[in-house]
Amino acid sequence: MVTFMTAIGRLLTAFGFLFATFAATSAWAERKLALVVGNGAYVHATPLANPVNDAQAMATKLETLGFETYTGLDLDKIGMERLLRDFTRAAKDSDVNIFFYAGHGMSVDGTNYLVPIDAVFEDETALDFEAVSVDFVTRQMSFSNAVNLVFLDACRDNPLSDKLSRSMGATRSTAVQNGLAEMKINNAGKGMAIAFATSPGDVALDGDGLNSPFTTALLKHIDAENTDIAEVFSRVTGDVYNNTDQSQRPWLNVSLTGPVMLNPVTELKAVARAPQTSSNVGGGAAAPGGNMLEEQKMLFDLARETDSVDDYQAYLDSFPNGLYANNARRSIRRLAPKTVRRQRLCPHAHQRRVR
């Protein structure tokens, strides 16, 4: 016969296990997608050194945060539209979507455009055929009921905008700006936030290091634990402003329905042990303690840190029915097709960039 205290202890243990399971599931069950584009090898303009580095670093960072990434490097107009279409189709069923762009951008008549590497801009009629409107991107993202975040490191000094301005004549040339213009937020889904590398109408720096000042700061802060995206961007703004001698101030336009944390961390509290009672009739064993949970968490945390199929499989080999088993299986499914996806989605990068 099991004592009353032992029964209570087992009940508390079961409740603690269910709470831990719920906490872990709520923290990691979201489906998160990211579209990351870096254009630097411009054919008809001075190439940019850092956008490809920026995009590669951002894709890696977002993957460690559990994002499934669609990455494009040095894309022409067709390549950008094809990648965007693949991404937005998948994003309809996600919970959080991110679009990150590094490269040339400009504003014409208050509309913002991203510039593929093959753009020529002989005259203003070429704009719709050779550039990608940011409004078009955000409209596609808004078809999802997700949280949509847009990061535009796209205000770099752009000789193509000068060429377009000259072709438009004196009366219309002022409509063209190197910097991007303020944008209206599309309020579909759970809302949207658009982060610009610099203030409206200003030109952002490409940077002398491996990454631009804006991307450097974003990489540093975007994975801050349990931190709302507004606070993340406040830190990014401070870093960029200070590191550019106060010449560049990022800008955020936000309309979200609640807090958004890209790296929510839920610490699993120790599960209560049932008190051991030597007088239990029939030798009723005490409920299992937290040691096994701690071992599971340690092994799964290692797999999350390396984000390796082998390490996730090692967890499953040890704990096939463990607390994190479903998360490990999802991570393996996410990682397995990644190499194939990158080869399919980045044809221009492989063709144009030889390392």
mmCIF file of C-alpha atoms in Angstrom:
data_model
loop_
_atom_site.group_PDB
_atom_site.id
_atom_site.type_symbol
_atom_site.label_atom_id
_atom_site.label_comp_id
_atom_site.label_asym_id
_atom_site.label_seq_id
_atom_site.Cartn_x
_atom_site.Cartn_y
_atom_site.Cartn_z
ATOM 1 C CA MET A 1 0.000 0.000 0.000
ATOM 2 C CA VAL A 2 1.397 3.386 -0.950
ATOM 3 C CA THR A 3 1.368 6.118 1.680
ATOM 4 C CA PHE A 4 -0.602 9.308 1.153
ATOM 5 C CA MET A 5 2.569 11.437 1.033
ATOM 6 C CA THR A 6 4.093 9.181 -1.603
ATOM 7 C CA ALA A 7 0.940 9.473 -3.718
ATOM 8 C CA ILE A 8 1.026 13.269 -3.402
ATOM 9 C CA GLY A 9 4.687 13.267 -4.354
ATOM 10 C CA ARG A 10 3.992 11.226 -7.477
ATOM 11 C CA LEU A 11 1.152 13.528 -8.414
ATOM 12 C CA LEU A 12 3.412 16.575 -8.066
ATOM 13 C CA THR A 13 6.073 14.843 -10.143
ATOM 14 C CA ALA A 14 3.593 14.071 -12.917
ATOM 15 C CA PHE A 15 2.265 17.625 -12.856
ATOM 16 C CA GLY A 16 5.807 19.019 -13.000
ATOM 17 C CA PHE A 17 6.643 16.786 -15.954
ATOM 18 C CA LEU A 18 3.523 17.883 -17.836
ATOM 19 C CA PHE A 19 4.294 21.543 -17.085
ATOM 20 C CA ALA A 20 7.848 21.125 -18.320
ATOM 21 C CA THR A 21 6.590 19.423 -21.464
ATOM 22 C CA PHE A 22 4.101 22.221 -22.131
ATOM 23 C CA ALA A 23 6.738 24.909 -21.533
ATOM 24 C CA ALA A 24 9.224 23.271 -23.878
ATOM 25 C CA THR A 25 6.620 22.685 -26.558
ATOM 26 C CA SER A 26 5.319 26.255 -26.454
ATOM 27 C CA ALA A 27 8.864 27.596 -26.720
ATOM 28 C CA TRP A 28 9.922 25.539 -29.739
ATOM 29 C CA ALA A 29 6.773 24.501 -31.595
ATOM 30 C CA GLU A 30 6.489 27.623 -33.742
ATOM 31 C CA ARG A 31 7.246 27.327 -37.438
ATOM 32 C CA LYS A 32 9.655 30.091 -38.421
ATOM 33 C CA LEU A 33 10.742 30.950 -41.973
ATOM 34 C CA ALA A 34 13.273 33.447 -43.289
ATOM 35 C CA LEU A 35 14.038 34.808 -46.749
ATOM 36 C CA VAL A 36 17.609 36.132 -46.868
ATOM 37 C CA VAL A 37 18.996 37.912 -49.956
ATOM 38 C CA GLY A 38 22.409 39.521 -50.446
ATOM 39 C CA ASN A 39 23.227 41.318 -53.722
ATOM 40 C CA GLY A 40 26.723 42.669 -54.261
ATOM 41 C CA ALA A 41 28.067 41.580 -57.674
ATOM 42 C CA TYR A 42 26.323 44.283 -59.709
ATOM 43 C CA VAL A 43 26.948 44.066 -63.444
ATOM 44 C CA HIS A 44 26.173 47.697 -64.341
ATOM 45 C CA ALA A 45 27.224 49.396 -61.098
ATOM 46 C CA THR A 46 30.138 49.330 -58.685
ATOM 47 C CA PRO A 47 30.012 46.005 -56.809
ATOM 48 C CA LEU A 48 29.396 46.025 -53.069
ATOM 49 C CA ALA A 49 31.790 44.093 -50.858
ATOM 50 C CA ASN A 50 29.592 43.114 -47.934
ATOM 51 C CA PRO A 51 26.002 42.141 -48.892
ATOM 52 C CA VAL A 52 26.835 38.497 -49.600
ATOM 53 C CA ASN A 53 28.776 38.280 -46.333
ATOM 54 C CA ASP A 54 25.851 39.945 -44.547
ATOM 55 C CA ALA A 55 23.316 37.515 -46.014
ATOM 56 C CA GLN A 56 25.380 34.418 -45.285
ATOM 57 C CA ALA A 57 25.992 35.464 -41.692
ATOM 58 C CA MET A 58 22.327 36.331 -41.162
ATOM 59 C CA ALA A 59 21.127 33.035 -42.649
ATOM 60 C CA THR A 60 23.415 31.127 -40.291
ATOM 61 C CA LYS A 61 22.267 33.162 -37.293
ATOM 62 C CA LEU A 62 18.581 32.637 -38.087
ATOM 63 C CA GLU A 63 19.080 28.924 -38.588
ATOM 64 C CA THR A 64 20.489 28.669 -35.051
ATOM 65 C CA LEU A 65 17.263 30.341 -33.887
ATOM 66 C CA GLY A 66 15.192 27.622 -35.526
ATOM 67 C CA PHE A 67 14.345 29.377 -38.791
ATOM 68 C CA GLU A 68 14.043 27.494 -42.045
ATOM 69 C CA THR A 69 15.939 29.761 -44.418
ATOM 70 C CA TYR A 70 15.557 30.502 -48.121
ATOM 71 C CA THR A 71 18.872 32.082 -49.081
ATOM 72 C CA GLY A 72 19.752 33.862 -52.330
ATOM 73 C CA LEU A 73 23.115 35.421 -53.165
ATOM 74 C CA ASP A 74 23.796 37.783 -56.089
ATOM 75 C CA LEU A 75 20.394 37.297 -57.666
ATOM 76 C CA ASP A 76 19.105 38.788 -60.898
ATOM 77 C CA LYS A 77 15.472 39.908 -61.252
ATOM 78 C CA ILE A 78 14.184 36.470 -62.228
ATOM 79 C CA GLY A 79 16.112 34.827 -59.407
ATOM 80 C CA MET A 80 14.740 37.243 -56.806
ATOM 81 C CA GLU A 81 11.157 36.754 -57.928
ATOM 82 C CA ARG A 82 11.484 32.968 -58.059
ATOM 83 C CA LEU A 83 12.967 32.795 -54.559
ATOM 84 C CA LEU A 84 10.331 35.181 -53.192
ATOM 85 C CA ARG A 85 7.581 33.024 -54.673
ATOM 86 C CA ASP A 86 8.963 29.854 -53.072
ATOM 87 C CA PHE A 87 9.288 31.599 -49.728
ATOM 88 C CA THR A 88 5.850 33.206 -49.648
ATOM 89 C CA ARG A 89 4.145 29.962 -50.599
ATOM 90 C CA ALA A 90 5.761 28.230 -47.640
ATOM 91 C CA ALA A 91 5.232 31.226 -45.344
ATOM 92 C CA LYS A 92 1.447 30.997 -45.513
ATOM 93 C CA ASP A 93 1.526 28.258 -42.862
ATOM 94 C CA SER A 94 4.233 29.700 -40.592
ATOM 95 C CA ASP A 95 4.083 31.617 -37.317
ATOM 96 C CA VAL A 96 7.003 34.019 -37.804
ATOM 97 C CA ASN A 97 8.406 35.248 -41.139
ATOM 98 C CA ILE A 98 11.553 37.303 -41.673
ATOM 99 C CA PHE A 99 12.778 39.001 -44.832
ATOM 100 C CA PHE A 100 16.364 40.257 -44.747
ATOM 101 C CA TYR A 101 17.881 42.111 -47.699
ATOM 102 C CA ALA A 102 21.371 43.533 -48.138
ATOM 103 C CA GLY A 103 22.342 45.388 -51.307
ATOM 104 C CA HIS A 104 21.380 48.390 -53.391
ATOM 105 C CA GLY A 105 18.004 50.008 -52.894
ATOM 106 C CA MET A 106 16.356 53.295 -53.801
ATOM 107 C CA SER A 107 13.131 55.248 -53.639
ATOM 108 C CA VAL A 108 11.214 56.619 -56.635
ATOM 109 C CA ASP A 109 8.117 58.748 -56.026
ATOM 110 C CA GLY A 110 7.999 57.453 -52.463
ATOM 111 C CA THR A 111 8.041 53.780 -53.482
ATOM 112 C CA ASN A 112 10.987 51.675 -52.340
ATOM 113 C CA TYR A 113 12.782 49.298 -54.680
ATOM 114 C CA LEU A 114 15.396 46.579 -54.206
ATOM 115 C CA VAL A 115 17.925 46.302 -57.015
ATOM 116 C CA PRO A 116 18.869 42.936 -58.591
ATOM 117 C CA ILE A 117 22.421 42.581 -59.855
ATOM 118 C CA ASP A 118 21.419 42.740 -63.555
ATOM 119 C CA ALA A 119 19.515 46.074 -63.354
ATOM 120 C CA VAL A 120 20.460 48.675 -65.998
ATOM 121 C CA PHE A 121 17.844 51.459 -65.637
ATOM 122 C CA GLU A 122 18.238 53.071 -69.042
ATOM 123 C CA ASP A 123 15.006 55.014 -68.386
ATOM 124 C CA GLU A 124 12.113 55.056 -65.941
ATOM 125 C CA THR A 125 10.101 52.514 -67.939
ATOM 126 C CA ALA A 126 12.688 49.923 -66.896
ATOM 127 C CA LEU A 127 11.947 50.338 -63.194
ATOM 128 C CA ASP A 128 9.026 47.917 -63.013
ATOM 129 C CA PHE A 129 10.829 45.361 -65.150
ATOM 130 C CA GLU A 130 14.262 45.511 -63.519
ATOM 131 C CA ALA A 131 13.661 46.223 -59.808
ATOM 132 C CA VAL A 132 11.638 44.568 -57.034
ATOM 133 C CA SER A 133 9.221 46.763 -55.093
ATOM 134 C CA VAL A 134 9.394 46.401 -51.306
ATOM 135 C CA ASP A 135 5.630 46.898 -51.249
ATOM 136 C CA PHE A 136 5.317 43.808 -53.430
ATOM 137 C CA VAL A 137 7.392 41.795 -50.932
ATOM 138 C CA THR A 138 5.415 42.939 -47.885
ATOM 139 C CA ARG A 139 2.108 42.344 -49.669
ATOM 140 C CA GLN A 140 3.130 38.754 -50.368
ATOM 141 C CA MET A 141 4.169 38.279 -46.737
ATOM 142 C CA SER A 142 0.841 39.666 -45.513
ATOM 143 C CA PHE A 143 -1.036 36.687 -46.973
ATOM 144 C CA SER A 144 0.200 34.790 -43.918
ATOM 145 C CA ASN A 145 -1.358 35.136 -40.468
ATOM 146 C CA ALA A 146 2.147 35.254 -39.032
ATOM 147 C CA VAL A 147 4.292 37.882 -37.389
ATOM 148 C CA ASN A 148 6.206 39.465 -40.298
ATOM 149 C CA LEU A 149 9.569 41.152 -39.775
ATOM 150 C CA VAL A 150 11.474 42.970 -42.545
ATOM 151 C CA PHE A 151 15.118 44.074 -42.252
ATOM 152 C CA LEU A 152 16.389 46.303 -45.072
ATOM 153 C CA ASP A 153 20.114 46.990 -45.226
ATOM 154 C CA ALA A 154 19.404 48.515 -48.608
ATOM 155 C CA CYS A 155 20.230 52.210 -48.559
ATOM 156 C CA ARG A 156 23.808 52.040 -49.818
ATOM 157 C CA ASP A 157 25.136 54.631 -52.236
ATOM 158 C CA ASN A 158 23.704 53.586 -55.586
ATOM 159 C CA PRO A 159 25.059 54.928 -58.903
ATOM 160 C CA LEU A 160 22.126 53.324 -60.727
ATOM 161 C CA SER A 161 19.749 55.776 -59.042
ATOM 162 C CA ASP A 162 21.825 58.656 -60.407
ATOM 163 C CA LYS A 163 21.611 57.129 -63.873
ATOM 164 C CA LEU A 164 17.851 56.744 -63.575
ATOM 165 C CA SER A 165 17.532 60.288 -62.281
ATOM 166 C CA ARG A 166 19.378 61.698 -65.301
ATOM 167 C CA SER A 167 17.165 59.733 -67.693
ATOM 168 C CA MET A 168 14.038 61.197 -66.089
ATOM 169 C CA GLY A 169 15.011 64.804 -66.779
ATOM 170 C CA ALA A 170 15.244 67.850 -64.554
ATOM 171 C CA THR A 171 11.555 68.056 -63.634
ATOM 172 C CA ARG A 172 11.351 64.462 -62.412
ATOM 173 C CA SER A 173 14.852 63.718 -61.180
ATOM 174 C CA THR A 174 14.115 64.807 -57.615
ATOM 175 C CA ALA A 175 11.690 61.874 -57.323
ATOM 176 C CA VAL A 176 14.672 59.492 -57.191
ATOM 177 C CA GLN A 177 16.519 59.013 -53.886
ATOM 178 C CA ASN A 178 19.417 56.767 -52.904
ATOM 179 C CA GLY A 179 17.836 56.261 -49.497
ATOM 180 C CA LEU A 180 14.557 54.492 -48.850
ATOM 181 C CA ALA A 181 11.301 56.267 -48.030
ATOM 182 C CA GLU A 182 8.987 55.715 -45.078
ATOM 183 C CA MET A 183 6.486 52.923 -45.638
ATOM 184 C CA LYS A 184 2.971 52.201 -44.526
ATOM 185 C CA ILE A 185 2.630 49.013 -42.517
ATOM 186 C CA ASN A 186 0.405 46.252 -43.813
ATOM 187 C CA ASN A 187 -1.659 45.282 -40.745
ATOM 188 C CA ALA A 188 -2.641 41.793 -41.862
ATOM 189 C CA GLY A 189 -2.022 38.821 -39.570
ATOM 190 C CA LYS A 190 -0.282 39.436 -36.267
ATOM 191 C CA GLY A 191 1.294 42.605 -37.592
ATOM 192 C CA MET A 192 4.518 43.700 -39.201
ATOM 193 C CA ALA A 193 7.707 45.546 -38.334
ATOM 194 C CA ILE A 194 10.027 47.071 -40.954
ATOM 195 C CA ALA A 195 13.552 47.959 -39.879
ATOM 196 C CA PHE A 196 15.658 50.240 -42.071
ATOM 197 C CA ALA A 197 19.435 50.438 -41.836
ATOM 198 C CA THR A 198 19.227 54.219 -41.653
ATOM 199 C CA SER A 199 16.732 57.085 -41.469
ATOM 200 C CA PRO A 200 14.386 57.755 -44.406
ATOM 201 C CA GLY A 201 16.182 59.405 -47.315
ATOM 202 C CA ASP A 202 19.660 58.807 -45.885
ATOM 203 C CA VAL A 203 22.400 56.542 -47.235
ATOM 204 C CA ALA A 204 23.719 53.669 -45.119
ATOM 205 C CA LEU A 205 27.336 52.545 -45.004
ATOM 206 C CA ASP A 206 28.548 49.312 -46.566
ATOM 207 C CA GLY A 207 31.272 49.136 -43.914
ATOM 208 C CA ASP A 208 35.007 48.535 -43.965
ATOM 209 C CA GLY A 209 34.833 45.197 -42.153
ATOM 210 C CA LEU A 210 33.315 41.864 -43.071
ATOM 211 C CA ASN A 211 29.762 43.133 -42.512
ATOM 212 C CA SER A 212 27.931 46.445 -42.713
ATOM 213 C CA PRO A 213 27.419 48.411 -39.459
ATOM 214 C CA PHE A 214 23.691 47.607 -39.468
ATOM 215 C CA THR A 215 24.109 43.863 -40.050
ATOM 216 C CA THR A 216 26.946 43.702 -37.515
ATOM 217 C CA ALA A 217 24.675 45.131 -34.832
ATOM 218 C CA LEU A 218 21.734 42.965 -35.880
ATOM 219 C CA LEU A 219 23.852 39.805 -35.689
ATOM 220 C CA LYS A 220 24.978 40.816 -32.214
ATOM 221 C CA HIS A 221 21.531 41.434 -30.736
ATOM 222 C CA ILE A 222 18.906 39.477 -32.689
ATOM 223 C CA ASP A 223 19.366 36.332 -30.576
ATOM 224 C CA ALA A 224 19.042 38.097 -27.213
ATOM 225 C CA GLU A 225 17.201 35.750 -24.883
ATOM 226 C CA ASN A 226 13.628 36.574 -23.858
ATOM 227 C CA THR A 227 13.886 40.022 -25.441
ATOM 228 C CA ASP A 228 11.146 41.752 -27.408
ATOM 229 C CA ILE A 229 12.042 42.735 -30.968
ATOM 230 C CA ALA A 230 11.483 46.423 -30.167
ATOM 231 C CA GLU A 231 14.173 46.255 -27.472
ATOM 232 C CA VAL A 232 16.448 44.313 -29.826
ATOM 233 C CA PHE A 233 16.129 47.055 -32.407
ATOM 234 C CA SER A 234 16.749 49.751 -29.813
ATOM 235 C CA ARG A 235 20.080 48.093 -29.053
ATOM 236 C CA VAL A 236 20.853 47.789 -32.767
ATOM 237 C CA THR A 237 20.126 51.493 -33.257
ATOM 238 C CA GLY A 238 22.426 52.462 -30.405
ATOM 239 C CA ASP A 239 25.298 50.342 -31.735
ATOM 240 C CA VAL A 240 24.997 51.631 -35.298
ATOM 241 C CA TYR A 241 24.697 55.261 -34.192
ATOM 242 C CA ASN A 242 27.759 55.034 -31.955
ATOM 243 C CA ASN A 243 29.878 52.956 -34.334
ATOM 244 C CA THR A 244 29.323 55.314 -37.296
ATOM 245 C CA ASP A 245 30.259 58.479 -35.397
ATOM 246 C CA GLN A 246 26.559 59.356 -35.177
ATOM 247 C CA SER A 247 26.215 59.544 -38.963
ATOM 248 C CA GLN A 248 23.781 56.622 -39.351
ATOM 249 C CA ARG A 249 20.631 56.089 -37.308
ATOM 250 C CA PRO A 250 18.484 53.032 -38.101
ATOM 251 C CA TRP A 251 14.729 53.444 -38.303
ATOM 252 C CA LEU A 252 11.904 51.144 -37.203
ATOM 253 C CA ASN A 253 8.303 51.220 -38.400
ATOM 254 C CA VAL A 254 6.264 48.775 -36.332
ATOM 255 C CA SER A 255 2.677 47.639 -35.938
ATOM 256 C CA LEU A 256 2.568 44.388 -33.982
ATOM 257 C CA THR A 257 -0.287 42.997 -31.921
ATOM 258 C CA GLY A 258 1.951 41.826 -29.080
ATOM 259 C CA PRO A 259 5.531 41.194 -27.953
ATOM 260 C CA VAL A 260 7.749 39.202 -30.314
ATOM 261 C CA MET A 261 10.777 37.302 -29.005
ATOM 262 C CA LEU A 262 12.965 35.498 -31.531
ATOM 263 C CA ASN A 263 14.861 33.608 -28.838
ATOM 264 C CA PRO A 264 12.435 32.715 -26.045
ATOM 265 C CA VAL A 265 14.195 30.591 -23.439
ATOM 266 C CA THR A 266 12.119 28.612 -20.961
ATOM 267 C CA GLU A 267 14.191 27.186 -18.139
ATOM 268 C CA LEU A 268 12.831 23.803 -17.025
ATOM 269 C CA LYS A 269 12.470 23.894 -13.280
ATOM 270 C CA ALA A 270 13.481 20.865 -11.253
ATOM 271 C CA VAL A 271 10.664 18.394 -10.959
ATOM 272 C CA ALA A 272 9.603 17.719 -7.373
ATOM 273 C CA ARG A 273 10.647 14.353 -6.032
ATOM 274 C CA ALA A 274 8.315 12.171 -4.045
ATOM 275 C CA PRO A 275 9.529 11.776 -0.470
ATOM 276 C CA GLN A 276 11.181 8.405 0.160
ATOM 277 C CA THR A 277 9.417 6.466 2.873
ATOM 278 C CA SER A 278 11.101 3.400 4.282
ATOM 279 C CA SER A 279 7.847 2.280 5.905
ATOM 280 C CA ASN A 280 5.926 1.948 2.649
ATOM 281 C CA VAL A 281 4.049 -1.314 2.676
ATOM 282 C CA GLY A 282 5.004 -3.405 -0.350
ATOM 283 C CA GLY A 283 8.189 -1.335 -0.954
ATOM 284 C CA GLY A 284 6.542 1.469 -2.934
ATOM 285 C CA ALA A 285 9.443 3.181 -4.810
ATOM 286 C CA ALA A 286 9.922 6.912 -4.684
ATOM 287 C CA ALA A 287 9.015 8.857 -7.822
ATOM 288 C CA PRO A 288 11.920 9.545 -10.202
ATOM 289 C CA GLY A 289 13.824 12.759 -9.572
ATOM 290 C CA GLY A 290 15.145 15.428 -11.937
ATOM 291 C CA ASN A 291 18.449 13.756 -12.843
ATOM 292 C CA MET A 292 17.152 12.155 -16.026
ATOM 293 C CA LEU A 293 15.502 15.406 -17.112
ATOM 294 C CA GLU A 294 18.756 17.248 -16.527
ATOM 295 C CA GLU A 295 20.612 14.708 -18.654
ATOM 296 C CA GLN A 296 18.035 15.074 -21.427
ATOM 297 C CA LYS A 297 18.217 18.856 -21.327
ATOM 298 C CA MET A 298 22.023 18.853 -21.398
ATOM 299 C CA LEU A 299 22.148 16.528 -24.416
ATOM 300 C CA PHE A 300 19.397 18.373 -26.285
ATOM 301 C CA ASP A 301 20.991 21.787 -25.546
ATOM 302 C CA LEU A 302 24.216 20.470 -27.086
ATOM 303 C CA ALA A 303 22.304 19.420 -30.203
ATOM 304 C CA ARG A 304 20.635 22.857 -30.430
ATOM 305 C CA GLU A 305 24.005 24.570 -30.119
ATOM 306 C CA THR A 306 25.640 22.570 -32.915
ATOM 307 C CA ASP A 307 22.375 22.257 -34.909
ATOM 308 C CA SER A 308 23.710 18.965 -36.253
ATOM 309 C CA VAL A 309 21.679 15.993 -37.473
ATOM 310 C CA ASP A 310 24.161 13.632 -35.780
ATOM 311 C CA ASP A 311 23.749 15.330 -32.396
ATOM 312 C CA TYR A 312 19.950 15.362 -32.612
ATOM 313 C CA GLN A 313 20.073 11.663 -33.538
ATOM 314 C CA ALA A 314 22.386 11.005 -30.583
ATOM 315 C CA TYR A 315 19.724 12.470 -28.314
ATOM 316 C CA LEU A 316 17.043 10.256 -29.877
ATOM 317 C CA ASP A 317 19.249 7.167 -29.531
ATOM 318 C CA SER A 318 19.545 7.863 -25.813
ATOM 319 C CA PHE A 319 15.995 9.077 -25.196
ATOM 320 C CA PRO A 320 13.704 7.835 -28.009
ATOM 321 C CA ASN A 321 10.634 8.840 -25.983
ATOM 322 C CA GLY A 322 12.238 11.751 -24.189
ATOM 323 C CA LEU A 323 10.877 15.172 -23.402
ATOM 324 C CA TYR A 324 12.538 16.710 -26.472
ATOM 325 C CA ALA A 325 12.118 13.750 -28.847
ATOM 326 C CA ASN A 326 9.541 15.450 -31.077
ATOM 327 C CA ASN A 327 11.644 18.609 -31.255
ATOM 328 C CA ALA A 328 14.714 16.568 -32.192
ATOM 329 C CA ARG A 329 12.817 14.781 -34.972
ATOM 330 C CA ARG A 330 11.508 18.096 -36.339
ATOM 331 C CA SER A 331 15.044 19.494 -36.324
ATOM 332 C CA ILE A 332 16.330 16.469 -38.240
ATOM 333 C CA ARG A 333 13.570 16.891 -40.846
ATOM 334 C CA ARG A 334 14.461 20.583 -41.111
ATOM 335 C CA LEU A 335 18.182 19.948 -41.576
ATOM 336 C CA ALA A 336 18.021 16.930 -43.883
ATOM 337 C CA PRO A 337 16.889 18.753 -47.082
ATOM 338 C CA LYS A 338 18.867 21.932 -46.352
ATOM 339 C CA THR A 339 21.813 21.138 -48.614
ATOM 340 C CA VAL A 340 19.507 20.288 -51.494
ATOM 341 C CA ARG A 341 17.461 23.446 -50.912
ATOM 342 C CA ARG A 342 20.520 25.698 -50.899
ATOM 343 C CA GLN A 343 21.730 24.206 -54.164
ATOM 344 C CA ARG A 344 18.331 24.763 -55.743
ATOM 345 C CA LEU A 345 17.706 28.258 -54.419
ATOM 346 C CA CYS A 346 21.143 29.787 -54.873
ATOM 347 C CA PRO A 347 22.103 28.996 -58.476
ATOM 348 C CA HIS A 348 23.338 32.534 -59.165
ATOM 349 C CA ALA A 349 25.555 32.530 -56.115
ATOM 350 C CA HIS A 350 27.279 29.339 -57.212
ATOM 351 C CA GLN A 351 27.690 30.590 -60.732
ATOM 352 C CA ARG A 352 28.975 34.072 -59.940
ATOM 353 C CA ARG A 353 30.961 33.751 -56.729
ATOM 354 C CA VAL A 354 34.033 31.556 -56.816
ATOM 355 C CA ARG A 355 35.787 31.194 -53.488
#
